[in-house]
């Protein structure tokens, strides 16, 4: 199977809120492409995958398979981040990293406090 290799990768747990209840939507992968055997992505492109369906460790690497049938390889030492569904939409629309979305969240909190 052809793989896409990512750096600065995060597994992003996405939640939505309905009637004051926090609902888990799924885990997604975010990262920067360093090598792509599928030829779908450019080097250094920021991507967000479809929903993760399986993970398997291979030494210091983690192989991740997604709902769309793609396979990604990341460092086993990766970050885990919780975001909202709206933030996932922003990540995909603007090709933002998970870290950038968290920065935007904090900026919005600060602006709301100062008004």
PDB file of N, CA and C in Angstrom:
ATOM      1  N   UNK A   1       0.842  -1.186   0.000  1.00  0.00           N
ATOM      2  CA  UNK A   1       0.000   0.000   0.000  1.00  0.00           C
ATOM      3  C   UNK A   1       0.884   1.246   0.000  1.00  0.00           C
ATOM      4  N   UNK A   2       0.524   2.220  -0.822  1.00  0.00           N
ATOM      5  CA  UNK A   2       1.269   3.478  -0.875  1.00  0.00           C
ATOM      6  C   UNK A   2       0.940   4.310   0.353  1.00  0.00           C
ATOM      7  N   UNK A   3       1.948   5.010   0.838  1.00  0.00           N
ATOM      8  CA  UNK A   3       1.807   5.762   2.084  1.00  0.00           C
ATOM      9  C   UNK A   3       2.134   7.236   1.870  1.00  0.00           C
ATOM     10  N   UNK A   4       1.588   8.047   2.759  1.00  0.00           N
ATOM     11  CA  UNK A   4       1.926   9.459   2.832  1.00  0.00           C
ATOM     12  C   UNK A   4       2.576   9.678   4.191  1.00  0.00           C
ATOM     13  N   UNK A   5       3.743  10.324   4.194  1.00  0.00           N
ATOM     14  CA  UNK A   5       4.517  10.539   5.418  1.00  0.00           C
ATOM     15  C   UNK A   5       4.330  11.979   5.876  1.00  0.00           C
ATOM     16  N   UNK A   6       4.016  12.135   7.165  1.00  0.00           N
ATOM     17  CA  UNK A   6       3.743  13.460   7.727  1.00  0.00           C
ATOM     18  C   UNK A   6       4.698  13.786   8.860  1.00  0.00           C
ATOM     19  N   UNK A   7       4.959  15.088   9.027  1.00  0.00           N
ATOM     20  CA  UNK A   7       5.674  15.587  10.201  1.00  0.00           C
ATOM     21  C   UNK A   7       4.767  16.600  10.887  1.00  0.00           C
ATOM     22  N   UNK A   8       5.148  17.005  12.096  1.00  0.00           N
ATOM     23  CA  UNK A   8       4.309  17.915  12.897  1.00  0.00           C
ATOM     24  C   UNK A   8       2.872  17.400  12.960  1.00  0.00           C
ATOM     25  N   UNK A   9       2.731  16.100  13.119  1.00  0.00           N
ATOM     26  CA  UNK A   9       1.415  15.468  13.070  1.00  0.00           C
ATOM     27  C   UNK A   9       0.712  15.521  14.419  1.00  0.00           C
ATOM     28  N   UNK A  10      -0.600  15.641  14.348  1.00  0.00           N
ATOM     29  CA  UNK A  10      -1.469  15.609  15.526  1.00  0.00           C
ATOM     30  C   UNK A  10      -2.643  14.691  15.223  1.00  0.00           C
ATOM     31  N   UNK A  11      -3.028  13.921  16.208  1.00  0.00           N
ATOM     32  CA  UNK A  11      -4.308  13.233  16.119  1.00  0.00           C
ATOM     33  C   UNK A  11      -5.318  14.157  16.781  1.00  0.00           C
ATOM     34  N   UNK A  12      -6.316  14.532  16.007  1.00  0.00           N
ATOM     35  CA  UNK A  12      -7.285  15.533  16.423  1.00  0.00           C
ATOM     36  C   UNK A  12      -8.609  14.839  16.735  1.00  0.00           C
ATOM     37  N   UNK A  13      -9.023  14.907  17.991  1.00  0.00           N
ATOM     38  CA  UNK A  13     -10.326  14.371  18.396  1.00  0.00           C
ATOM     39  C   UNK A  13     -11.353  15.478  18.233  1.00  0.00           C
ATOM     40  N   UNK A  14     -12.394  15.196  17.454  1.00  0.00           N
ATOM     41  CA  UNK A  14     -13.379  16.218  17.107  1.00  0.00           C
ATOM     42  C   UNK A  14     -14.684  15.948  17.852  1.00  0.00           C
ATOM     43  N   UNK A  15     -15.213  17.019  18.439  1.00  0.00           N
ATOM     44  CA  UNK A  15     -16.451  16.945  19.215  1.00  0.00           C
ATOM     45  C   UNK A  15     -17.444  17.971  18.689  1.00  0.00           C
ATOM     46  N   UNK A  16     -18.711  17.664  18.840  1.00  0.00           N
ATOM     47  CA  UNK A  16     -19.773  18.610  18.530  1.00  0.00           C
ATOM     48  C   UNK A  16     -20.629  18.740  19.784  1.00  0.00           C
ATOM     49  N   UNK A  17     -21.364  19.798  19.863  1.00  0.00           N
ATOM     50  CA  UNK A  17     -22.191  20.052  21.044  1.00  0.00           C
ATOM     51  C   UNK A  17     -23.644  20.179  20.610  1.00  0.00           C
ATOM     52  N   UNK A  18     -24.495  19.343  21.202  1.00  0.00           N
ATOM     53  CA  UNK A  18     -25.926  19.400  20.919  1.00  0.00           C
ATOM     54  C   UNK A  18     -26.671  19.359  22.240  1.00  0.00           C
ATOM     55  N   UNK A  19     -27.505  20.367  22.443  1.00  0.00           N
ATOM     56  CA  UNK A  19     -28.304  20.457  23.667  1.00  0.00           C
ATOM     57  C   UNK A  19     -27.450  20.258  24.913  1.00  0.00           C
ATOM     58  N   UNK A  20     -26.351  20.979  24.986  1.00  0.00           N
ATOM     59  CA  UNK A  20     -25.430  20.985  26.128  1.00  0.00           C
ATOM     60  C   UNK A  20     -24.720  19.652  26.341  1.00  0.00           C
ATOM     61  N   UNK A  21     -24.714  18.797  25.329  1.00  0.00           N
ATOM     62  CA  UNK A  21     -24.042  17.504  25.423  1.00  0.00           C
ATOM     63  C   UNK A  21     -22.866  17.476  24.447  1.00  0.00           C
ATOM     64  N   UNK A  22     -21.720  17.017  24.939  1.00  0.00           N
ATOM     65  CA  UNK A  22     -20.512  16.911  24.121  1.00  0.00           C
ATOM     66  C   UNK A  22     -20.517  15.547  23.431  1.00  0.00           C
ATOM     67  N   UNK A  23     -20.573  15.556  22.097  1.00  0.00           N
ATOM     68  CA  UNK A  23     -20.644  14.319  21.323  1.00  0.00           C
ATOM     69  C   UNK A  23     -19.347  14.098  20.545  1.00  0.00           C
ATOM     70  N   UNK A  24     -18.765  12.918  20.672  1.00  0.00           N
ATOM     71  CA  UNK A  24     -17.537  12.570  19.953  1.00  0.00           C
ATOM     72  C   UNK A  24     -17.878  12.231  18.507  1.00  0.00           C
ATOM     73  N   UNK A  25     -17.228  12.923  17.565  1.00  0.00           N
ATOM     74  CA  UNK A  25     -17.447  12.667  16.142  1.00  0.00           C
ATOM     75  C   UNK A  25     -16.430  11.661  15.616  1.00  0.00           C
ATOM     76  N   UNK A  26     -15.168  11.837  15.998  1.00  0.00           N
ATOM     77  CA  UNK A  26     -14.133  10.914  15.544  1.00  0.00           C
ATOM     78  C   UNK A  26     -12.758  11.528  15.645  1.00  0.00           C
ATOM     79  N   UNK A  27     -11.751  10.699  15.366  1.00  0.00           N
ATOM     80  CA  UNK A  27     -10.361  11.150  15.338  1.00  0.00           C
ATOM     81  C   UNK A  27      -9.939  11.361  13.894  1.00  0.00           C
ATOM     82  N   UNK A  28      -9.201  12.446  13.663  1.00  0.00           N
ATOM     83  CA  UNK A  28      -8.680  12.797  12.353  1.00  0.00           C
ATOM     84  C   UNK A  28      -7.188  13.044  12.509  1.00  0.00           C
ATOM     85  N   UNK A  29      -6.483  13.081  11.402  1.00  0.00           N
ATOM     86  CA  UNK A  29      -5.044  13.302  11.421  1.00  0.00           C
ATOM     87  C   UNK A  29      -4.741  14.615  10.725  1.00  0.00           C
ATOM     88  N   UNK A  30      -3.876  15.400  11.324  1.00  0.00           N
ATOM     89  CA  UNK A  30      -3.432  16.667  10.746  1.00  0.00           C
ATOM     90  C   UNK A  30      -1.911  16.667  10.740  1.00  0.00           C
ATOM     91  N   UNK A  31      -1.322  17.177   9.665  1.00  0.00           N
ATOM     92  CA  UNK A  31       0.131  17.239   9.609  1.00  0.00           C
ATOM     93  C   UNK A  31       0.624  17.831   8.307  1.00  0.00           C
ATOM     94  N   UNK A  32       1.948  17.889   8.192  1.00  0.00           N
ATOM     95  CA  UNK A  32       2.613  18.453   7.016  1.00  0.00           C
ATOM     96  C   UNK A  32       3.243  17.310   6.227  1.00  0.00           C
ATOM     97  N   UNK A  33       2.960  17.267   4.939  1.00  0.00           N
ATOM     98  CA  UNK A  33       3.466  16.204   4.072  1.00  0.00           C
ATOM     99  C   UNK A  33       4.970  16.358   3.878  1.00  0.00           C
ATOM    100  N   UNK A  34       5.713  15.270   4.117  1.00  0.00           N
ATOM    101  CA  UNK A  34       7.147  15.282   3.815  1.00  0.00           C
ATOM    102  C   UNK A  34       7.477  14.352   2.654  1.00  0.00           C
ATOM    103  N   UNK A  35       6.635  13.334   2.431  1.00  0.00           N
ATOM    104  CA  UNK A  35       6.811  12.440   1.287  1.00  0.00           C
ATOM    105  C   UNK A  35       5.460  11.800   0.996  1.00  0.00           C
ATOM    106  N   UNK A  36       5.137  11.666  -0.287  1.00  0.00           N
ATOM    107  CA  UNK A  36       3.835  11.118  -0.653  1.00  0.00           C
ATOM    108  C   UNK A  36       3.974  10.137  -1.803  1.00  0.00           C
ATOM    109  N   UNK A  37       3.847   8.861  -1.498  1.00  0.00           N
ATOM    110  CA  UNK A  37       3.934   7.818  -2.517  1.00  0.00           C
ATOM    111  C   UNK A  37       2.688   7.774  -3.397  1.00  0.00           C
ATOM    112  N   UNK A  38       1.598   8.450  -2.984  1.00  0.00           N
ATOM    113  CA  UNK A  38       0.346   8.452  -3.751  1.00  0.00           C
ATOM    114  C   UNK A  38       0.309   9.574  -4.787  1.00  0.00           C
ATOM    115  N   UNK A  39       1.202  10.536  -4.677  1.00  0.00           N
ATOM    116  CA  UNK A  39       1.267  11.703  -5.566  1.00  0.00           C
ATOM    117  C   UNK A  39       0.011  12.576  -5.495  1.00  0.00           C
ATOM    118  N   UNK A  40      -0.686  12.544  -4.363  1.00  0.00           N
ATOM    119  CA  UNK A  40      -1.861  13.406  -4.184  1.00  0.00           C
ATOM    120  C   UNK A  40      -1.511  14.752  -3.575  1.00  0.00           C
ATOM    121  N   UNK A  41      -0.409  14.809  -2.825  1.00  0.00           N
ATOM    122  CA  UNK A  41      -0.066  16.018  -2.077  1.00  0.00           C
ATOM    123  C   UNK A  41       1.314  16.523  -2.456  1.00  0.00           C
ATOM    124  N   UNK A  42       1.498  17.825  -2.282  1.00  0.00           N
ATOM    125  CA  UNK A  42       2.808  18.447  -2.492  1.00  0.00           C
ATOM    126  C   UNK A  42       3.605  18.397  -1.195  1.00  0.00           C
ATOM    127  N   UNK A  43       4.929  18.358  -1.306  1.00  0.00           N
ATOM    128  CA  UNK A  43       5.747  18.448  -0.085  1.00  0.00           C
ATOM    129  C   UNK A  43       5.420  19.741   0.667  1.00  0.00           C
ATOM    130  N   UNK A  44       5.390  19.656   1.973  1.00  0.00           N
ATOM    131  CA  UNK A  44       5.128  20.762   2.897  1.00  0.00           C
ATOM    132  C   UNK A  44       3.678  21.237   2.892  1.00  0.00           C
ATOM    133  N   UNK A  45       2.803  20.500   2.237  1.00  0.00           N
ATOM    134  CA  UNK A  45       1.380  20.840   2.250  1.00  0.00           C
ATOM    135  C   UNK A  45       0.774  20.431   3.593  1.00  0.00           C
ATOM    136  N   UNK A  46      -0.016  21.330   4.180  1.00  0.00           N
ATOM    137  CA  UNK A  46      -0.733  21.049   5.425  1.00  0.00           C
ATOM    138  C   UNK A  46      -2.017  20.317   5.062  1.00  0.00           C
ATOM    139  N   UNK A  47      -2.261  19.147   5.671  1.00  0.00           N
ATOM    140  CA  UNK A  47      -3.460  18.381   5.334  1.00  0.00           C
ATOM    141  C   UNK A  47      -4.228  17.965   6.589  1.00  0.00           C
ATOM    142  N   UNK A  48      -5.502  17.670   6.377  1.00  0.00           N
ATOM    143  CA  UNK A  48      -6.359  17.057   7.384  1.00  0.00           C
ATOM    144  C   UNK A  48      -7.007  15.863   6.697  1.00  0.00           C
ATOM    145  N   UNK A  49      -6.924  14.696   7.303  1.00  0.00           N
ATOM    146  CA  UNK A  49      -7.414  13.473   6.676  1.00  0.00           C
ATOM    147  C   UNK A  49      -8.900  13.251   6.942  1.00  0.00           C
ATOM    148  N   UNK A  50      -9.416  12.197   6.329  1.00  0.00           N
ATOM    149  CA  UNK A  50     -10.740  11.708   6.709  1.00  0.00           C
ATOM    150  C   UNK A  50     -10.602  10.999   8.061  1.00  0.00           C
ATOM    151  N   UNK A  51     -11.690  10.502   8.579  1.00  0.00           N
ATOM    152  CA  UNK A  51     -11.710   9.898   9.910  1.00  0.00           C
ATOM    153  C   UNK A  51     -10.756   8.699   9.991  1.00  0.00           C
ATOM    154  N   UNK A  52     -10.037   8.611  11.105  1.00  0.00           N
ATOM    155  CA  UNK A  52      -9.120   7.495  11.349  1.00  0.00           C
ATOM    156  C   UNK A  52      -9.935   6.241  11.662  1.00  0.00           C
ATOM    157  N   UNK A  53      -9.568   5.120  10.990  1.00  0.00           N
ATOM    158  CA  UNK A  53     -10.256   3.855  11.272  1.00  0.00           C
ATOM    159  C   UNK A  53      -9.358   2.853  11.988  1.00  0.00           C
ATOM    160  N   UNK A  54      -8.026   2.984  11.824  1.00  0.00           N
ATOM    161  CA  UNK A  54      -7.126   2.078  12.549  1.00  0.00           C
ATOM    162  C   UNK A  54      -5.745   2.697  12.695  1.00  0.00           C
ATOM    163  N   UNK A  55      -5.034   2.242  13.745  1.00  0.00           N
ATOM    164  CA  UNK A  55      -3.666   2.686  14.016  1.00  0.00           C
ATOM    165  C   UNK A  55      -2.845   1.459  14.370  1.00  0.00           C
ATOM    166  N   UNK A  56      -1.597   1.421  13.891  1.00  0.00           N
ATOM    167  CA  UNK A  56      -0.703   0.329  14.293  1.00  0.00           C
ATOM    168  C   UNK A  56       0.706   0.876  14.457  1.00  0.00           C
ATOM    169  N   UNK A  57       1.345   0.467  15.541  1.00  0.00           N
ATOM    170  CA  UNK A  57       2.699   0.925  15.845  1.00  0.00           C
ATOM    171  C   UNK A  57       3.713   0.056  15.118  1.00  0.00           C
ATOM    172  N   UNK A  58       4.772   0.709  14.629  1.00  0.00           N
ATOM    173  CA  UNK A  58       5.885   0.014  13.983  1.00  0.00           C
ATOM    174  C   UNK A  58       7.164   0.710  14.429  1.00  0.00           C
ATOM    175  N   UNK A  59       7.717   0.262  15.551  1.00  0.00           N
ATOM    176  CA  UNK A  59       8.907   0.909  16.107  1.00  0.00           C
ATOM    177  C   UNK A  59       8.574   2.297  16.597  1.00  0.00           C
ATOM    178  N   UNK A  60       9.302   3.296  16.087  1.00  0.00           N
ATOM    179  CA  UNK A  60       9.062   4.682  16.493  1.00  0.00           C
ATOM    180  C   UNK A  60       8.088   5.389  15.549  1.00  0.00           C
ATOM    181  N   UNK A  61       7.399   4.625  14.719  1.00  0.00           N
ATOM    182  CA  UNK A  61       6.423   5.181  13.772  1.00  0.00           C
ATOM    183  C   UNK A  61       5.038   4.621  14.065  1.00  0.00           C
ATOM    184  N   UNK A  62       4.032   5.362  13.629  1.00  0.00           N
ATOM    185  CA  UNK A  62       2.652   4.939  13.759  1.00  0.00           C
ATOM    186  C   UNK A  62       2.037   4.977  12.366  1.00  0.00           C
ATOM    187  N   UNK A  63       1.437   3.874  11.955  1.00  0.00           N
ATOM    188  CA  UNK A  63       0.771   3.803  10.659  1.00  0.00           C
ATOM    189  C   UNK A  63      -0.722   3.971  10.892  1.00  0.00           C
ATOM    190  N   UNK A  64      -1.312   4.913  10.162  1.00  0.00           N
ATOM    191  CA  UNK A  64      -2.712   5.261  10.367  1.00  0.00           C
ATOM    192  C   UNK A  64      -3.478   5.066   9.072  1.00  0.00           C
ATOM    193  N   UNK A  65      -4.592   4.341   9.159  1.00  0.00           N
ATOM    194  CA  UNK A  65      -5.478   4.142   8.010  1.00  0.00           C
ATOM    195  C   UNK A  65      -6.749   4.943   8.234  1.00  0.00           C
ATOM    196  N   UNK A  66      -7.237   5.558   7.154  1.00  0.00           N
ATOM    197  CA  UNK A  66      -8.401   6.430   7.259  1.00  0.00           C
ATOM    198  C   UNK A  66      -9.604   5.841   6.536  1.00  0.00           C
ATOM    199  N   UNK A  67     -10.745   6.461   6.772  1.00  0.00           N
ATOM    200  CA  UNK A  67     -12.014   6.036   6.186  1.00  0.00           C
ATOM    201  C   UNK A  67     -11.955   5.996   4.659  1.00  0.00           C
ATOM    202  N   UNK A  68     -11.187   6.883   4.055  1.00  0.00           N
ATOM    203  CA  UNK A  68     -11.093   6.934   2.591  1.00  0.00           C
ATOM    204  C   UNK A  68     -10.142   5.879   2.026  1.00  0.00           C
ATOM    205  N   UNK A  69      -9.513   5.075   2.906  1.00  0.00           N
ATOM    206  CA  UNK A  69      -8.611   4.026   2.444  1.00  0.00           C
ATOM    207  C   UNK A  69      -7.168   4.452   2.317  1.00  0.00           C
ATOM    208  N   UNK A  70      -6.847   5.639   2.791  1.00  0.00           N
ATOM    209  CA  UNK A  70      -5.474   6.144   2.715  1.00  0.00           C
ATOM    210  C   UNK A  70      -4.661   5.667   3.910  1.00  0.00           C
ATOM    211  N   UNK A  71      -3.347   5.618   3.716  1.00  0.00           N
ATOM    212  CA  UNK A  71      -2.432   5.193   4.772  1.00  0.00           C
ATOM    213  C   UNK A  71      -1.406   6.297   5.007  1.00  0.00           C
ATOM    214  N   UNK A  72      -1.232   6.678   6.263  1.00  0.00           N
ATOM    215  CA  UNK A  72      -0.304   7.736   6.648  1.00  0.00           C
ATOM    216  C   UNK A  72       0.673   7.197   7.675  1.00  0.00           C
ATOM    217  N   UNK A  73       1.891   7.734   7.662  1.00  0.00           N
ATOM    218  CA  UNK A  73       2.909   7.352   8.634  1.00  0.00           C
ATOM    219  C   UNK A  73       3.351   8.611   9.371  1.00  0.00           C
ATOM    220  N   UNK A  74       3.311   8.540  10.718  1.00  0.00           N
ATOM    221  CA  UNK A  74       3.734   9.661  11.557  1.00  0.00           C
ATOM    222  C   UNK A  74       4.660   9.130  12.643  1.00  0.00           C
ATOM    223  N   UNK A  75       5.331  10.044  13.339  1.00  0.00           N
ATOM    224  CA  UNK A  75       6.139   9.652  14.491  1.00  0.00           C
ATOM    225  C   UNK A  75       5.215   9.136  15.587  1.00  0.00           C
ATOM    226  N   UNK A  76       5.664   8.105  16.287  1.00  0.00           N
ATOM    227  CA  UNK A  76       4.868   7.570  17.396  1.00  0.00           C
ATOM    228  C   UNK A  76       4.693   8.623  18.488  1.00  0.00           C
ATOM    229  N   UNK A  77       5.640   9.560  18.573  1.00  0.00           N
ATOM    230  CA  UNK A  77       5.577  10.658  19.535  1.00  0.00           C
ATOM    231  C   UNK A  77       4.852  11.831  18.874  1.00  0.00           C
ATOM    232  N   UNK A  78       3.534  11.858  18.958  1.00  0.00           N
ATOM    233  CA  UNK A  78       2.716  12.884  18.316  1.00  0.00           C
ATOM    234  C   UNK A  78       1.823  13.535  19.360  1.00  0.00           C
ATOM    235  N   UNK A  79       1.211  14.622  18.985  1.00  0.00           N
ATOM    236  CA  UNK A  79       0.333  15.345  19.901  1.00  0.00           C
ATOM    237  C   UNK A  79      -1.112  14.885  19.716  1.00  0.00           C
ATOM    238  N   UNK A  80      -1.868  14.975  20.800  1.00  0.00           N
ATOM    239  CA  UNK A  80      -3.303  14.707  20.789  1.00  0.00           C
ATOM    240  C   UNK A  80      -4.016  16.005  21.132  1.00  0.00           C
ATOM    241  N   UNK A  81      -4.964  16.404  20.300  1.00  0.00           N
ATOM    242  CA  UNK A  81      -5.636  17.690  20.477  1.00  0.00           C
ATOM    243  C   UNK A  81      -7.144  17.495  20.336  1.00  0.00           C
ATOM    244  N   UNK A  82      -7.919  18.160  21.192  1.00  0.00           N
ATOM    245  CA  UNK A  82      -9.380  18.159  21.101  1.00  0.00           C
ATOM    246  C   UNK A  82      -9.834  19.463  20.462  1.00  0.00           C
ATOM    247  N   UNK A  83     -10.709  19.351  19.457  1.00  0.00           N
ATOM    248  CA  UNK A  83     -11.271  20.538  18.816  1.00  0.00           C
ATOM    249  C   UNK A  83     -12.760  20.317  18.574  1.00  0.00           C
ATOM    250  N   UNK A  84     -13.443  21.400  18.226  1.00  0.00           N
ATOM    251  CA  UNK A  84     -14.861  21.311  17.895  1.00  0.00           C
ATOM    252  C   UNK A  84     -15.017  21.010  16.402  1.00  0.00           C
ATOM    253  N   UNK A  85     -16.225  20.616  16.026  1.00  0.00           N
ATOM    254  CA  UNK A  85     -16.511  20.358  14.617  1.00  0.00           C
ATOM    255  C   UNK A  85     -16.293  21.618  13.782  1.00  0.00           C
ATOM    256  N   UNK A  86     -16.699  22.765  14.304  1.00  0.00           N
ATOM    257  CA  UNK A  86     -16.511  24.035  13.591  1.00  0.00           C
ATOM    258  C   UNK A  86     -15.024  24.291  13.354  1.00  0.00           C
ATOM    259  N   UNK A  87     -14.191  23.996  14.338  1.00  0.00           N
ATOM    260  CA  UNK A  87     -12.744  24.186  14.174  1.00  0.00           C
ATOM    261  C   UNK A  87     -12.178  23.232  13.126  1.00  0.00           C
ATOM    262  N   UNK A  88     -12.716  22.018  13.024  1.00  0.00           N
ATOM    263  CA  UNK A  88     -12.295  21.096  11.964  1.00  0.00           C
ATOM    264  C   UNK A  88     -12.618  21.674  10.593  1.00  0.00           C
ATOM    265  N   UNK A  89     -13.797  22.253  10.459  1.00  0.00           N
ATOM    266  CA  UNK A  89     -14.190  22.876   9.192  1.00  0.00           C
ATOM    267  C   UNK A  89     -13.227  24.009   8.845  1.00  0.00           C
ATOM    268  N   UNK A  90     -12.857  24.822   9.828  1.00  0.00           N
ATOM    269  CA  UNK A  90     -11.901  25.916   9.612  1.00  0.00           C
ATOM    270  C   UNK A  90     -10.546  25.359   9.187  1.00  0.00           C
ATOM    271  N   UNK A  91     -10.092  24.284   9.836  1.00  0.00           N
ATOM    272  CA  UNK A  91      -8.807  23.667   9.477  1.00  0.00           C
ATOM    273  C   UNK A  91      -8.808  23.242   8.020  1.00  0.00           C
ATOM    274  N   UNK A  92      -9.866  22.591   7.599  1.00  0.00           N
ATOM    275  CA  UNK A  92      -9.937  22.085   6.223  1.00  0.00           C
ATOM    276  C   UNK A  92     -10.070  23.214   5.208  1.00  0.00           C
ATOM    277  N   UNK A  93     -10.867  24.217   5.519  1.00  0.00           N
ATOM    278  CA  UNK A  93     -11.108  25.306   4.575  1.00  0.00           C
ATOM    279  C   UNK A  93      -9.872  26.165   4.364  1.00  0.00           C
ATOM    280  N   UNK A  94      -9.112  26.384   5.427  1.00  0.00           N
ATOM    281  CA  UNK A  94      -7.970  27.277   5.323  1.00  0.00           C
ATOM    282  C   UNK A  94      -6.629  26.592   5.328  1.00  0.00           C
ATOM    283  N   UNK A  95      -6.622  25.270   5.315  1.00  0.00           N
ATOM    284  CA  UNK A  95      -5.377  24.490   5.391  1.00  0.00           C
ATOM    285  C   UNK A  95      -4.541  24.921   6.600  1.00  0.00           C
ATOM    286  N   UNK A  96      -5.227  25.096   7.737  1.00  0.00           N
ATOM    287  CA  UNK A  96      -4.553  25.480   8.973  1.00  0.00           C
ATOM    288  C   UNK A  96      -4.122  24.238   9.745  1.00  0.00           C
ATOM    289  N   UNK A  97      -3.036  24.374  10.475  1.00  0.00           N
ATOM    290  CA  UNK A  97      -2.611  23.300  11.370  1.00  0.00           C
ATOM    291  C   UNK A  97      -3.499  23.316  12.613  1.00  0.00           C
ATOM    292  N   UNK A  98      -3.494  22.214  13.331  1.00  0.00           N
ATOM    293  CA  UNK A  98      -4.251  22.147  14.581  1.00  0.00           C
ATOM    294  C   UNK A  98      -3.739  23.192  15.564  1.00  0.00           C
ATOM    295  N   UNK A  99      -2.423  23.408  15.573  1.00  0.00           N
ATOM    296  CA  UNK A  99      -1.840  24.407  16.479  1.00  0.00           C
ATOM    297  C   UNK A  99      -2.339  25.807  16.138  1.00  0.00           C
ATOM    298  N   UNK A 100      -2.463  26.107  14.848  1.00  0.00           N
ATOM    299  CA  UNK A 100      -2.940  27.426  14.434  1.00  0.00           C
ATOM    300  C   UNK A 100      -4.405  27.615  14.835  1.00  0.00           C
ATOM    301  N   UNK A 101      -5.202  26.573  14.714  1.00  0.00           N
ATOM    302  CA  UNK A 101      -6.607  26.652  15.119  1.00  0.00           C
ATOM    303  C   UNK A 101      -6.716  26.904  16.622  1.00  0.00           C
ATOM    304  N   UNK A 102      -5.854  26.264  17.408  1.00  0.00           N
ATOM    305  CA  UNK A 102      -5.854  26.516  18.854  1.00  0.00           C
ATOM    306  C   UNK A 102      -5.447  27.952  19.161  1.00  0.00           C
ATOM    307  N   UNK A 103      -4.490  28.493  18.401  1.00  0.00           N
ATOM    308  CA  UNK A 103      -4.106  29.901  18.572  1.00  0.00           C
ATOM    309  C   UNK A 103      -5.286  30.817  18.269  1.00  0.00           C
ATOM    310  N   UNK A 104      -6.012  30.529  17.184  1.00  0.00           N
ATOM    311  CA  UNK A 104      -7.176  31.340  16.830  1.00  0.00           C
ATOM    312  C   UNK A 104      -8.244  31.258  17.917  1.00  0.00           C
ATOM    313  N   UNK A 105      -8.425  30.085  18.509  1.00  0.00           N
ATOM    314  CA  UNK A 105      -9.392  29.910  19.598  1.00  0.00           C
ATOM    315  C   UNK A 105      -9.032  30.829  20.764  1.00  0.00           C
ATOM    316  N   UNK A 106      -7.756  30.843  21.140  1.00  0.00           N
ATOM    317  CA  UNK A 106      -7.301  31.690  22.248  1.00  0.00           C
ATOM    318  C   UNK A 106      -7.459  33.166  21.921  1.00  0.00           C
ATOM    319  N   UNK A 107      -7.174  33.552  20.665  1.00  0.00           N
ATOM    320  CA  UNK A 107      -7.346  34.949  20.265  1.00  0.00           C
ATOM    321  C   UNK A 107      -8.809  35.366  20.377  1.00  0.00           C
ATOM    322  N   UNK A 108      -9.720  34.489  19.973  1.00  0.00           N
ATOM    323  CA  UNK A 108     -11.146  34.799  20.089  1.00  0.00           C
ATOM    324  C   UNK A 108     -11.573  34.930  21.545  1.00  0.00           C
ATOM    325  N   UNK A 109     -11.070  34.058  22.408  1.00  0.00           N
ATOM    326  CA  UNK A 109     -11.386  34.151  23.838  1.00  0.00           C
ATOM    327  C   UNK A 109     -10.908  35.483  24.402  1.00  0.00           C
ATOM    328  N   UNK A 110      -9.686  35.880  24.030  1.00  0.00           N
ATOM    329  CA  UNK A 110      -9.118  37.132  24.521  1.00  0.00           C
ATOM    330  C   UNK A 110      -9.939  38.320  24.034  1.00  0.00           C
ATOM    331  N   UNK A 111     -10.327  38.312  22.759  1.00  0.00           N
ATOM    332  CA  UNK A 111     -11.130  39.410  22.209  1.00  0.00           C
ATOM    333  C   UNK A 111     -12.488  39.493  22.891  1.00  0.00           C
ATOM    334  N   UNK A 112     -13.091  38.343  23.134  1.00  0.00           N
ATOM    335  CA  UNK A 112     -14.405  38.345  23.784  1.00  0.00           C
ATOM    336  C   UNK A 112     -14.327  38.858  25.215  1.00  0.00           C
ATOM    337  N   UNK A 113     -13.215  38.606  25.903  1.00  0.00           N
ATOM    338  CA  UNK A 113     -13.041  39.097  27.269  1.00  0.00           C
ATOM    339  C   UNK A 113     -12.825  40.603  27.298  1.00  0.00           C
ATOM    340  N   UNK A 114     -12.175  41.142  26.275  1.00  0.00           N
ATOM    341  CA  UNK A 114     -11.839  42.563  26.278  1.00  0.00           C
ATOM    342  C   UNK A 114     -12.982  43.441  25.772  1.00  0.00           C
ATOM    343  N   UNK A 115     -14.067  42.845  25.282  1.00  0.00           N
ATOM    344  CA  UNK A 115     -15.203  43.647  24.787  1.00  0.00           C
ATOM    345  C   UNK A 115     -16.342  43.635  25.744  1.00  0.00           C
TER     346      UNK A 115
END
